[in-house]
Coordinates of C-alpha atoms in Angstrom, one line a residue:
Chain A
M15 CA 168.8 128.6 119.8
T16 CA 168.8 129.3 116.3
S17 CA 168.6 132.2 115.0
A18 CA 165.8 130.4 112.5
H19 CA 163.8 129.0 115.8
V20 CA 163.7 133.5 116.8
A21 CA 162.2 133.5 113.9
L22 CA 159.5 130.9 114.3
S23 CA 158.8 132.1 117.5
V24 CA 157.8 136.1 115.9
A25 CA 154.2 136.3 116.1
L26 CA 153.1 136.8 112.0
P27 CA 151.2 139.6 111.1
V28 CA 147.8 139.8 111.7
D29 CA 145.1 138.9 109.8
E30 CA 143.0 141.6 109.0
L31 CA 139.4 138.7 108.4
A32 CA 141.4 137.4 111.5
Q33 CA 139.7 139.6 113.5
A34 CA 136.1 138.9 112.5
A35 CA 132.6 140.6 114.2
E36 CA 131.7 139.1 116.7
G37 CA 128.6 137.0 117.4
A38 CA 129.1 135.4 114.8
S39 CA 129.5 131.6 114.9
A40 CA 132.8 129.5 115.3
R41 CA 132.1 127.6 110.8
D42 CA 130.6 131.3 109.6
Q43 CA 133.7 132.7 110.8
F44 CA 136.4 129.7 110.1
A45 CA 133.6 130.3 106.3
E46 CA 134.8 133.6 106.0
L47 CA 138.9 133.6 106.7
L48 CA 138.4 130.1 104.1
A49 CA 136.4 131.6 101.6
A50 CA 138.9 135.1 101.6
H51 CA 142.2 132.4 101.6
W52 CA 141.4 130.2 99.0
D53 CA 142.1 130.6 96.0
R54 CA 145.8 130.5 97.0
A55 CA 145.5 128.1 98.7
Y56 CA 143.8 125.5 96.5
R57 CA 147.2 127.2 94.6
F58 CA 148.8 124.8 97.3
A59 CA 147.2 122.6 96.7
Y60 CA 147.1 121.3 93.0
H61 CA 151.4 122.1 93.2
L62 CA 152.0 119.9 96.0
T63 CA 149.1 117.4 94.1
G64 CA 150.7 118.1 91.0
N65 CA 146.4 117.3 89.6
N66 CA 143.7 118.6 90.0
A67 CA 141.0 115.4 91.1
D68 CA 144.2 115.1 94.3
S69 CA 144.0 119.1 94.6
D70 CA 139.9 118.8 95.5
D71 CA 140.6 116.1 98.0
L72 CA 143.1 117.6 99.6
I73 CA 142.3 120.9 100.4
Q74 CA 138.5 119.8 101.2
Q75 CA 140.4 117.6 104.1
A76 CA 142.3 120.4 104.8
A77 CA 139.7 122.3 105.4
E78 CA 137.6 119.6 107.4
E79 CA 140.8 119.2 109.9
A80 CA 140.8 123.0 110.1
F81 CA 137.9 123.3 111.1
R82 CA 137.7 120.4 113.6
A83 CA 141.0 122.4 114.7
F84 CA 139.8 126.2 114.6
H85 CA 139.3 126.5 118.5
R86 CA 142.7 126.4 118.3
F87 CA 143.5 129.5 115.4
Q88 CA 144.8 132.7 117.4
P89 CA 143.2 135.6 116.8
G90 CA 145.9 138.3 115.9
T91 CA 148.0 135.2 113.2
R92 CA 147.3 134.8 109.8
F93 CA 144.6 133.0 109.0
D94 CA 146.5 131.5 105.6
R95 CA 149.7 130.4 106.3
W96 CA 147.5 128.0 109.8
F97 CA 146.0 126.6 107.3
F98 CA 148.9 125.8 105.0
R99 CA 150.6 124.3 107.4
I100 CA 147.2 121.9 107.4
M101 CA 146.8 121.2 104.4
H102 CA 150.9 119.9 103.9
N103 CA 150.5 117.6 107.3
S104 CA 147.5 116.4 105.3
F105 CA 149.5 116.2 102.2
V106 CA 151.9 114.4 104.4
D107 CA 150.3 112.1 105.4
R108 CA 148.2 111.4 102.0
I109 CA 151.4 110.0 101.1
R110 CA 152.3 107.9 103.9
R111 CA 149.8 106.2 103.5
D112 CA 149.4 106.3 99.5
R113 CA 152.7 103.2 98.5
R114 CA 152.3 103.6 95.3
R115 CA 153.5 106.8 94.8
K116 CA 157.0 107.0 94.4
I117 CA 159.4 109.7 95.9
F118 CA 163.1 109.9 94.4
S119 CA 164.9 111.5 95.8
L120 CA 166.4 115.1 94.8
D121 CA 170.2 113.1 94.9
E122 CA 168.7 111.2 92.8
V123 CA 167.2 112.8 90.5
T124 CA 169.7 116.7 90.2
G125 CA 171.8 114.4 87.0
A126 CA 168.8 113.7 84.6
A127 CA 168.5 115.5 81.6
A128 CA 166.0 117.1 79.9
S129 CA 165.3 115.9 76.1
E130 CA 163.6 118.3 75.3
T131 CA 164.0 121.2 73.0
A132 CA 163.0 125.1 73.6
D133 CA 160.6 126.6 71.4
P134 CA 160.3 130.2 71.9
S135 CA 156.7 130.6 70.9
A136 CA 156.3 127.5 73.4
I137 CA 155.4 130.5 76.0
A138 CA 152.8 133.1 74.4
E139 CA 150.7 129.8 73.7
G140 CA 150.4 128.8 77.2
A141 CA 152.4 125.1 76.6
L142 CA 155.3 126.2 78.8
D143 CA 152.7 125.3 81.1
G144 CA 153.3 121.6 80.2
P145 CA 157.0 121.0 80.6
V146 CA 157.6 123.5 83.4
L147 CA 154.6 121.8 85.9
R148 CA 156.2 118.5 84.9
A149 CA 159.8 119.4 86.2
L150 CA 157.9 120.3 89.1
R151 CA 156.0 117.2 90.0
A152 CA 159.0 115.7 89.4
L153 CA 160.6 117.7 92.4
P154 CA 160.4 115.7 95.8
P155 CA 157.7 116.8 97.7
D156 CA 159.8 118.2 100.3
A157 CA 161.9 120.4 97.7
R158 CA 158.2 121.1 95.6
A159 CA 156.3 122.1 98.6
V160 CA 159.8 125.1 99.6
V161 CA 159.1 126.1 95.8
A162 CA 155.3 125.8 95.7
L163 CA 155.6 128.4 98.7
V164 CA 158.2 130.7 97.3
D165 CA 158.5 131.1 94.0
L166 CA 155.5 130.4 92.5
L167 CA 152.8 132.0 95.9
G168 CA 155.8 135.0 96.6
L169 CA 156.2 134.5 100.5
P170 CA 158.7 134.8 102.5
Y171 CA 161.7 132.4 103.6
D172 CA 159.9 133.0 107.4
D173 CA 156.6 132.0 106.4
A174 CA 157.7 129.1 104.3
A175 CA 159.2 128.2 108.1
E176 CA 156.7 128.2 109.2
I177 CA 154.0 126.6 107.0
L178 CA 156.7 123.0 106.4
H179 CA 157.9 123.4 110.5
C180 CA 161.1 123.5 109.8
P181 CA 164.3 126.0 109.9
V182 CA 164.8 129.3 107.6
G183 CA 167.9 127.9 106.6
T184 CA 166.4 124.1 105.5
I185 CA 165.1 126.6 103.4
R186 CA 167.2 127.9 101.9
S187 CA 169.1 124.9 101.0
R188 CA 165.8 123.2 100.1
L189 CA 165.3 125.7 96.8
H190 CA 168.2 125.9 96.6
R191 CA 168.3 122.0 95.6
A192 CA 165.5 122.2 94.2
R193 CA 165.9 125.5 91.6
L194 CA 169.5 123.3 90.4
A195 CA 167.6 119.7 89.7
L196 CA 164.4 122.3 87.6
R197 CA 167.9 124.3 86.0
E198 CA 168.9 120.0 84.6
W199 CA 165.3 119.2 83.7
L200 CA 164.7 122.6 81.7
R201 CA 168.0 123.5 80.7
P202 CA 167.1 124.3 77.0
Y203 CA 164.4 126.6 78.6
V204 CA 166.5 127.8 81.0
D205 CA 169.1 128.9 78.1
A206 CA 166.0 130.3 75.8
M207 CA 165.1 132.0 79.0
K208 CA 168.8 133.8 79.1
R209 CA 169.2 134.6 75.4
G210 CA 165.8 136.3 75.9
D211 CA 163.9 133.7 73.8
L212 CA 161.3 132.8 75.7
Chain B
M22 CA 188.3 129.9 96.3
P23 CA 185.2 127.7 96.8
H24 CA 181.4 128.5 95.2
L25 CA 178.6 129.5 96.5
T26 CA 175.6 127.3 96.6
D27 CA 172.5 128.3 98.5
Q28 CA 174.4 131.9 99.1
L29 CA 173.1 132.7 95.3
S30 CA 169.4 131.7 96.1
A31 CA 169.4 133.7 98.8
Y32 CA 170.9 136.3 97.1
L33 CA 168.4 136.4 93.7
D34 CA 165.5 136.5 96.7
G35 CA 167.3 139.5 98.5
T36 CA 166.4 137.6 101.8
L37 CA 170.9 138.3 103.4
T38 CA 172.6 140.6 105.4
P39 CA 173.6 144.0 103.6
E40 CA 176.8 141.6 105.6
D41 CA 176.5 139.2 103.3
A42 CA 174.8 140.0 100.2
A43 CA 178.1 142.4 100.0
A44 CA 180.2 139.7 100.7
V45 CA 178.0 136.8 97.8
A46 CA 178.2 140.8 95.4
S47 CA 182.3 140.5 95.6
H48 CA 182.9 136.6 95.0
L49 CA 180.5 137.7 92.1
A50 CA 182.6 139.8 91.3
E51 CA 185.2 137.2 90.6
C52 CA 183.5 134.2 90.0
A53 CA 182.5 133.5 87.4
E54 CA 181.2 131.1 87.0
C55 CA 179.1 131.5 90.1
R56 CA 178.0 134.5 88.0
G57 CA 176.8 131.6 85.1
T58 CA 174.8 129.9 87.7
L59 CA 173.4 133.0 89.7
D60 CA 172.0 133.3 85.8
D61 CA 170.4 130.1 85.7
L62 CA 168.9 130.0 88.8
Q63 CA 167.2 133.9 88.2
A64 CA 165.8 131.8 84.2
V65 CA 164.2 128.8 86.3
R66 CA 162.7 131.8 88.9
N67 CA 160.7 133.7 85.9
L68 CA 160.6 130.0 84.3
L69 CA 157.9 129.0 88.4
H70 CA 156.9 132.8 87.2
T71 CA 155.9 131.7 83.6
V72 CA 153.3 128.8 85.3
P73 CA 149.6 130.2 85.0
S74 CA 147.6 130.3 88.4
R75 CA 145.1 127.5 88.7
A76 CA 142.1 128.3 89.6
P77 CA 139.5 126.4 92.4
H78 CA 136.0 124.6 90.4
P79 CA 133.6 127.4 91.6
S80 CA 131.3 124.9 93.4
L81 CA 134.3 123.0 95.3
L82 CA 134.2 126.0 98.4
P83 CA 130.5 125.7 98.8
R84 CA 130.6 121.6 98.6
T85 CA 133.2 122.6 101.1
L86 CA 131.3 124.6 103.3
A87 CA 128.7 122.2 103.6
G88 CA 130.5 119.5 104.6
L89 CA 131.3 121.5 107.3
G90 CA 128.7 121.5 108.8
G91 CA 127.8 118.1 108.9
A92 CA 131.3 117.0 110.4
A93 CA 130.7 119.8 113.7
H94 CA 126.8 118.7 113.3
R95 CA 129.0 114.7 114.3
R96 CA 131.1 115.8 116.8
A97 CA 128.2 117.7 118.4
T98 CA 125.9 114.2 119.1
P99 CA 128.3 112.6 120.7
W100 CA 128.7 112.7 124.4
W101 CA 125.8 112.1 126.5
M102 CA 124.7 109.5 123.7
I103 CA 128.7 107.9 124.0
A104 CA 128.3 107.6 128.1
A105 CA 124.3 107.2 127.8
A106 CA 125.1 103.6 126.1
G107 CA 128.1 103.1 127.7
T108 CA 127.0 103.4 131.3
A109 CA 124.0 100.7 129.0
L110 CA 126.5 98.3 127.8
G111 CA 128.4 98.0 131.4
L112 CA 124.8 97.8 133.1
A113 CA 123.9 94.7 130.6
L114 CA 127.3 93.1 131.1
L115 CA 127.1 93.5 135.9
L116 CA 123.1 91.7 135.2
Q117 CA 124.3 88.5 132.6
V118 CA 127.2 88.1 134.9
R119 CA 125.2 88.3 138.4
L120 CA 121.6 86.3 136.4
L121 CA 124.0 83.4 135.0
P122 CA 124.3 80.2 137.0
T123 CA 127.8 79.1 138.4
P124 CA 130.0 77.0 136.4
H125 CA 130.5 74.0 138.0
P126 CA 134.3 73.9 139.7
D127 CA 134.7 70.3 137.5
R128 CA 134.1 72.5 134.4
A129 CA 137.3 74.5 134.6
E130 CA 139.1 70.9 134.3
G131 CA 140.4 70.2 130.7
A132 CA 140.1 66.3 131.8
W133 CA 137.3 67.6 133.1
Y134 CA 136.3 67.8 129.2
F135 CA 138.3 64.3 128.0
Q136 CA 136.3 61.5 130.7
Q137 CA 133.2 63.4 130.5
H138 CA 133.4 63.5 126.3
A139 CA 134.4 59.8 126.2
V140 CA 131.8 58.6 129.1
F141 CA 129.4 60.3 127.1
A142 CA 130.1 59.4 123.4
A143 CA 130.5 55.5 124.5
A144 CA 127.4 55.4 126.1
H145 CA 125.2 57.9 124.6
P146 CA 124.8 58.2 121.0
M147 CA 123.3 62.3 121.3
S148 CA 126.4 62.7 124.3
D149 CA 128.2 65.6 122.2
V150 CA 125.5 67.2 122.4
A151 CA 124.2 67.2 125.9
L152 CA 128.0 68.7 126.9
A153 CA 128.3 71.5 124.4
S154 CA 124.4 73.3 126.0
Y155 CA 125.6 72.5 129.1
L156 CA 129.2 74.4 128.4
S157 CA 127.3 76.8 126.3
G158 CA 125.2 76.9 129.8
V159 CA 121.3 76.3 127.7
L160 CA 121.9 72.6 129.5
P161 CA 122.0 72.9 133.4
Y162 CA 124.6 70.7 135.4
D163 CA 121.6 68.6 137.1
V164 CA 120.3 66.5 133.6
L165 CA 123.6 66.0 132.4
R166 CA 124.7 64.8 135.6
E167 CA 121.0 62.5 134.9
W168 CA 122.6 61.8 131.6
S169 CA 126.3 59.9 133.1
P170 CA 126.4 56.7 133.6
S171 CA 125.1 55.0 136.2
P172 CA 123.3 52.2 137.0
Q173 CA 119.0 53.7 136.3
N174 CA 121.4 55.0 133.7
P175 CA 123.7 52.8 131.8

């Protein structure tokens, strides 16, 4: 058993809300937990899908699936990690079903050069959002999921591995390759950021 | 000296063991290219941190929770209803099998069909209808036999 598998088998920290009041219905408990983690879950959905309409569909589908499986949720573990995992599984299923979506290979796009030039005022005006989000959307889904969890939601590698159901070493390598790809696509912005212009 | 790869991202995120982190730091002290890559990765991470949070529409959570109620209701009904429907269907099939007349043994033979068809087609303009009626169980075999070519029924 590798260290990554050992890490996966360790119970996650207790979710304070998982110890819901006794006597409350399962539906009420689920609703309370879902509401507590709703905003972060939506952010994850948004960064997976890249747009509001698909995020809405994905999080609603995940909520339905999680509710159906709620009897299997173990009190004492983190609800958000459990829900994120269900949502990511739903996302992967959607991608497999939807053949219209083109899935890029990270190797294929790593060398792509960004054609835009960085405008120092972009970040102040919120315009930096566009190029960064476009670059994120160009990542393959598995790399995008790691970047969303670690860089955008700030989760530790162990939790990302738990959610994405893979070893910690895979998280580390996917994250590194994704960052290198983003560096190439966002080169003008990266250079401006290093110079302190952004 | 080989350059560092994903250890750089892990170093940046502070997820290496102290021993591995010390080894990376030692390499960085001597390798300008890896220091440049580390700076790039830091800049990428900073860029990602500029992405603003996306807030869900305020009505999305209530709508989602309301939908869950429907899902629970759909799940709560079934077990006895499905069992009752299955039993009724089984009984219906059983009764139908028992009530239907046993097909004539000749019916199973393909050659018999063609033979009868040729005979009836020659003798009766409506023979196809009669045979189809018999085969579908509407017309008893005895009636069909009465219509067969014979001295009484040429």
